[in-house]
Coordinates of C-alpha atoms in Angstrom, one line a residue:
X119 CA 22.8 -28.6 0.3
X120 CA 22.8 -24.8 -0.5
X121 CA 19.4 -23.5 -1.7
X122 CA 21.1 -21.4 -4.4
X123 CA 24.5 -19.8 -5.3
X124 CA 25.4 -16.4 -6.5
X125 CA 25.8 -17.9 -10.0
X126 CA 22.0 -18.5 -10.2
X127 CA 20.7 -16.2 -13.0
X128 CA 17.3 -15.6 -11.5
X129 CA 18.5 -14.0 -8.3
X130 CA 19.3 -10.3 -8.1
X131 CA 21.7 -9.0 -5.5
X132 CA 18.7 -7.5 -3.6
X133 CA 16.9 -10.8 -3.7
X134 CA 19.9 -12.5 -2.2
X135 CA 20.3 -9.7 0.4
X136 CA 16.6 -10.2 1.4
X137 CA 17.0 -14.0 1.6
X138 CA 20.2 -13.6 3.7
X139 CA 18.4 -11.2 6.0
X140 CA 15.4 -13.5 6.4
X141 CA 17.6 -16.4 7.3
X142 CA 19.4 -14.2 9.9
X143 CA 16.6 -12.3 11.5
X144 CA 13.7 -14.8 11.1
X145 CA 15.4 -18.1 10.6
X146 CA 17.8 -17.5 13.5
X147 CA 20.8 -18.7 11.5
X148 CA 24.4 -17.7 12.2
X149 CA 26.3 -16.1 9.3
X150 CA 28.3 -19.2 8.7
X151 CA 25.1 -21.2 8.4
X152 CA 23.7 -18.6 6.0
X153 CA 26.9 -18.9 3.9
X154 CA 26.5 -22.6 3.7
X155 CA 22.8 -22.4 2.9
X156 CA 23.3 -19.9 0.1
X157 CA 26.6 -21.4 -1.2
X158 CA 28.6 -18.2 -0.6
X159 CA 31.4 -17.1 1.6
X160 CA 30.8 -16.0 5.2
X161 CA 32.1 -12.6 4.4
X162 CA 29.6 -12.3 1.5
X163 CA 26.8 -13.4 3.8
X164 CA 27.7 -10.7 6.3
X165 CA 27.7 -8.1 3.5
X166 CA 24.3 -9.2 2.2
X167 CA 22.7 -8.9 5.6
X168 CA 24.3 -5.4 6.0
X169 CA 23.0 -4.4 2.6
X170 CA 19.4 -5.6 3.4
X171 CA 19.5 -3.3 6.5
X172 CA 21.0 -0.4 4.6
X173 CA 18.4 -0.6 1.8
X174 CA 15.5 -0.7 4.2
X175 CA 14.5 -4.4 3.6
X176 CA 14.6 -5.1 7.3
X177 CA 11.8 -3.6 9.4
X178 CA 12.0 -4.3 13.1
X179 CA 8.8 -4.3 15.3
X180 CA 8.6 -5.2 19.0
X181 CA 5.1 -6.3 20.0
X182 CA 5.3 -5.5 23.7
X183 CA 3.9 -2.5 25.5
X184 CA 6.4 -0.3 27.3
X185 CA 5.2 1.0 30.7
X186 CA 6.2 4.7 30.2
X187 CA 4.5 4.8 26.9
X188 CA 1.3 3.2 28.3
X189 CA 1.2 5.9 31.0
X190 CA 1.6 8.6 28.4
X191 CA -1.2 7.0 26.3
X192 CA -3.5 7.0 29.4
X193 CA -2.6 10.6 30.2
X194 CA -3.4 11.7 26.6
X195 CA -6.7 9.9 26.7
X196 CA -7.7 11.4 30.0
X197 CA -6.6 14.9 29.4
X198 CA -8.0 15.3 25.9
X199 CA -10.8 12.8 25.9
X200 CA -9.2 10.8 23.1
X201 CA -10.7 7.6 21.8
X202 CA -7.3 6.3 20.8
X203 CA -3.8 7.2 21.9
X204 CA -0.7 5.3 20.9
X205 CA 2.8 6.4 21.9
X206 CA 6.0 5.0 20.2
X207 CA 9.2 4.5 22.2
X208 CA 11.9 7.1 21.2
X209 CA 15.5 6.7 22.2
X210 CA 16.4 10.4 22.8
X211 CA 15.8 13.9 21.5
X212 CA 18.5 13.4 18.8
X213 CA 16.5 10.7 17.1
X214 CA 14.2 11.8 14.3
X215 CA 10.6 11.5 15.6
X216 CA 9.5 10.2 12.2
X217 CA 11.8 7.2 12.4
X218 CA 10.1 6.2 15.7
X219 CA 6.5 7.0 14.7
X220 CA 6.4 5.6 11.1
X221 CA 6.8 1.9 11.8
X222 CA 4.7 2.2 14.9
X223 CA 1.9 3.9 13.0
X224 CA 2.2 1.4 10.1
X225 CA 1.3 -1.4 12.5
X226 CA -1.7 0.5 13.7
X227 CA -2.9 1.0 10.1
X228 CA -2.4 -2.7 9.4
X229 CA -4.7 -3.4 12.3
X230 CA -7.3 -1.1 10.9
X231 CA -7.2 -2.7 7.5
X232 CA -7.2 -6.2 9.0
X233 CA -10.8 -5.6 10.3
X234 CA -13.3 -8.0 8.7
X235 CA -16.1 -5.4 8.7
X236 CA -15.9 -3.2 5.6
X237 CA -14.7 0.3 6.4
X238 CA -14.4 3.6 4.6
X239 CA -11.2 5.4 5.4
X240 CA -10.6 9.1 4.6
X241 CA -6.9 10.0 4.2
X242 CA -4.9 13.2 4.4
X243 CA -1.5 13.7 2.9
X244 CA 2.0 14.6 3.9
X245 CA 5.5 13.5 4.8
X246 CA 4.5 11.6 8.0
X247 CA 1.7 9.6 6.3
X248 CA 3.9 8.8 3.4
X249 CA 6.6 7.5 5.8
X250 CA 4.0 5.5 7.6
X251 CA 2.7 3.9 4.5
X252 CA 6.2 3.0 3.3
X253 CA 6.6 0.9 6.5
X254 CA 3.3 -1.0 6.0
X255 CA 3.3 -4.6 5.0
X256 CA 1.3 -5.7 2.0
X257 CA -2.1 -7.2 2.9
X258 CA -5.3 -8.1 1.2
X259 CA -8.0 -5.6 2.2
X260 CA -10.1 -5.2 -0.9
X261 CA -13.3 -5.1 1.1
X262 CA -12.4 -1.6 2.4
X263 CA -12.6 1.7 0.6
X264 CA -10.5 4.8 0.8
X265 CA -11.0 8.4 -0.2
X266 CA -8.8 11.5 -0.1
X267 CA -9.6 14.5 2.1
X268 CA -7.5 16.9 0.0
X269 CA -6.6 17.5 -3.6
X270 CA -3.5 15.8 -5.1
X271 CA -2.3 18.4 -7.6
X272 CA 0.6 20.7 -6.8
X273 CA 0.6 24.4 -7.7
X274 CA 2.7 23.7 -10.9
X275 CA 0.2 21.1 -12.1
X276 CA 2.3 18.1 -11.1
X277 CA 1.2 15.3 -8.9
X278 CA 1.6 16.1 -5.2
X279 CA 4.8 14.4 -4.0
X280 CA 3.3 13.5 -0.6
X281 CA -0.1 12.2 -1.8
X282 CA -0.6 8.9 -0.1
X283 CA -3.8 7.2 -1.3
X284 CA -2.2 5.6 -4.4
X285 CA 0.6 4.2 -2.3
X286 CA -1.7 2.7 0.3
X287 CA -3.9 1.2 -2.4
X288 CA -0.8 -0.6 -3.7
X289 CA -0.3 -2.0 -0.2
X290 CA -3.9 -3.1 0.5
X291 CA -5.7 -3.5 -2.8
X292 CA -8.6 -1.4 -1.5
X293 CA -10.7 0.6 -4.0
X294 CA -9.7 4.3 -3.7
X295 CA -11.1 7.6 -4.7
X296 CA -8.4 10.4 -5.0
X297 CA -9.4 14.0 -5.2
X298 CA -7.9 15.0 -8.5
X299 CA -7.9 18.7 -8.2
X300 CA -5.4 21.3 -6.8
X301 CA -5.2 21.5 -3.0
X302 CA -6.2 25.2 -3.1
X303 CA -8.0 27.4 -5.6
X304 CA -6.5 30.8 -6.6
X305 CA -9.8 32.7 -6.6
X306 CA -13.5 32.4 -6.0
X307 CA -14.3 31.5 -9.6
X308 CA -11.8 28.7 -9.7
X309 CA -12.9 27.5 -6.3
X310 CA -16.5 27.2 -7.5
X311 CA -15.4 25.4 -10.6
X312 CA -13.4 22.8 -8.6
X313 CA -16.1 22.2 -6.0
X314 CA -18.7 21.6 -8.8
X315 CA -16.7 18.9 -10.6
X316 CA -18.7 15.6 -10.3
X317 CA -15.8 13.6 -9.0
X318 CA -15.0 16.2 -6.4
X319 CA -18.6 16.3 -5.3
X320 CA -18.5 12.5 -5.0
X321 CA -15.2 12.4 -3.2
X322 CA -16.2 15.1 -0.7
X323 CA -19.5 13.3 0.1
X324 CA -17.6 10.0 0.7
X325 CA -15.0 11.7 2.9
X326 CA -17.8 13.2 5.1
X327 CA -19.2 9.7 5.6
X328 CA -15.9 8.0 6.5
X329 CA -15.8 5.5 9.4
X330 CA -12.2 6.6 10.3
X331 CA -10.1 9.6 9.1
X332 CA -6.3 9.5 9.3
X333 CA -4.3 12.7 8.9
X334 CA -1.0 14.3 9.6
X335 CA -0.7 17.9 10.9
X336 CA 1.1 20.9 9.6
X337 CA 3.0 23.6 11.6
X338 CA 2.7 27.2 10.7
X339 CA 6.3 28.3 11.3
X340 CA 8.8 29.2 8.5
X341 CA 8.9 25.5 7.6
X342 CA 5.1 25.3 7.2
X343 CA 4.4 22.5 4.7
X344 CA 1.7 24.7 3.0
X345 CA 4.5 27.2 2.3
X346 CA 7.4 24.9 1.7
X347 CA 5.4 22.9 -0.9
X348 CA 4.3 26.1 -2.7
X349 CA 0.6 26.1 -1.9
X350 CA 0.7 29.5 -0.2
X351 CA 3.0 32.5 -0.6
X352 CA 5.3 34.1 2.1
X353 CA 2.8 36.9 2.3
X354 CA -0.1 34.6 2.9
X355 CA 1.9 32.7 5.6
X356 CA 2.7 36.0 7.3
X357 CA -1.0 36.9 7.2
X358 CA -2.1 33.6 8.6
X359 CA 0.4 33.9 11.5
X360 CA -0.7 37.5 12.2
X361 CA -4.2 36.1 12.5
X362 CA -3.0 33.6 15.1
X363 CA -2.4 30.4 13.0
X364 CA -1.1 27.5 15.1
X365 CA -1.4 24.6 12.7
X366 CA -3.4 23.0 9.8
X367 CA -5.2 19.8 9.1
X368 CA -5.7 19.0 5.4
X369 CA -4.7 22.5 4.5
X370 CA -7.3 24.1 6.8
X371 CA -5.7 26.4 9.2
X372 CA -6.6 26.8 12.9
X373 CA -5.6 29.0 15.9
X374 CA -4.1 28.1 19.3
X375 CA -7.6 27.3 20.6
X376 CA -8.3 24.8 17.8
X377 CA -10.7 27.1 16.0
X378 CA -10.5 27.4 12.2
X379 CA -9.6 30.8 11.0
X380 CA -11.8 33.1 9.0
X381 CA -9.2 33.7 6.4
X382 CA -9.0 33.7 2.6
X383 CA -6.6 30.8 2.6
X384 CA -9.2 28.6 4.3
X385 CA -11.9 29.9 2.0
X386 CA -10.2 28.5 -1.1
X387 CA -9.2 25.0 0.2
X388 CA -11.0 22.6 -2.0
X389 CA -10.8 19.5 0.3
X390 CA -12.8 18.5 3.3
X391 CA -12.4 20.1 6.7
X392 CA -12.3 17.7 9.7
X393 CA -13.9 16.5 11.8
X394 CA -17.1 15.5 9.9
X395 CA -20.2 13.7 11.2
X396 CA -18.5 12.5 14.4
X397 CA -16.2 10.1 12.5
X398 CA -13.0 9.7 14.6
X399 CA -10.0 11.7 13.2
X400 CA -6.7 10.0 14.0
X401 CA -3.6 12.2 13.8
X402 CA -0.2 10.8 13.1
X403 CA 2.5 13.3 14.1
X404 CA 5.5 14.0 16.4
X405 CA 8.6 16.1 16.9
X406 CA 9.2 19.5 18.3
X407 CA 8.0 21.4 15.3
X408 CA 4.5 19.8 15.6
X409 CA 3.9 20.4 19.3
X410 CA 2.2 23.8 19.0
X411 CA -0.1 22.5 16.3
X412 CA -0.9 19.4 18.2
X413 CA -1.7 21.2 21.4
X414 CA -4.1 23.4 19.5
X415 CA -5.8 20.6 17.7
X416 CA -6.2 18.6 20.9
X417 CA -7.5 21.6 22.8
X418 CA -10.1 22.3 20.1
X419 CA -11.1 18.6 19.9
X420 CA -10.3 18.6 16.2
X421 CA -8.8 15.1 16.5
X422 CA -10.0 12.1 18.5
X423 CA -7.0 9.9 18.2
X424 CA -3.2 10.5 18.3
X425 CA -0.2 8.3 17.2
X426 CA 3.0 10.0 18.3
X427 CA 6.3 9.3 20.1
X428 CA 7.1 9.5 23.8
X429 CA 9.0 12.7 23.8
X430 CA 6.3 14.6 22.0
X431 CA 3.6 13.1 24.2
X432 CA 5.5 14.0 27.3
X433 CA 6.0 17.6 26.2
X434 CA 2.3 18.0 25.3
X435 CA 1.2 16.7 28.7
X436 CA 3.7 18.7 30.6
X437 CA 2.6 22.1 29.2
X438 CA -1.1 21.7 28.1

């Protein structure tokens, strides 16, 4: 007997696509069996499974270490003294690094949040972390806490598009403490005002005491996130590059030796600079545009963990 048919009023097309995909990928059914189970045609079953894949309802993970990736992880740990190194398989240079890293990093985050001992997590922002969180499964982790390292207000006053703490709170149910101020102040007076706000004082204090910090990394080329997202001007970007900028963590810019620059842009960043109080900083990043920044952060010991892809890891190890 079929579980349901397309005439059922309580099932949306996406619901049926998800059910068909579950029966195919998890239940191990053939498409004709799915058709019989759902009371639909075989052609419709095939289209529903394809729709589930196209809409991102199907997320594939392979829980088996790959020898080349394990060697790269060991190389990264030994070369840079990392506490944690995880390298995702990547098919070739034509594949987007983010597509390889996001589901891999999501599984790592799920393991962190699955710990029974309560933890305080400090979180950065950005495209990579958002993609990672979009790949996370929902889990019950209300015994942990989370705090933002960086402000969540864009220069025009809107919410930052790549702020992540609210999204991960939806996935985990963990209490969370966003830093509800602009990423960067425009002058010394504004900076002092933001830093003196009670909720900012509280968030910064929490972030400094985090058990684990998770960040992305920003490059300082023409596509620098700080510039593209409107936090700094073209003139400020040029000034930073002239001063030797190689990358940024949480908006704080560092040089090729992993030393934070003495620069006005850094002076007006409202958030917390990492690392703090020896808590491990795990960076999630990959792709050719990130290599210069990653080399510098690793050289300066600004990060103690790295989740990346095998092409990025190989490039870092071959030239560092």
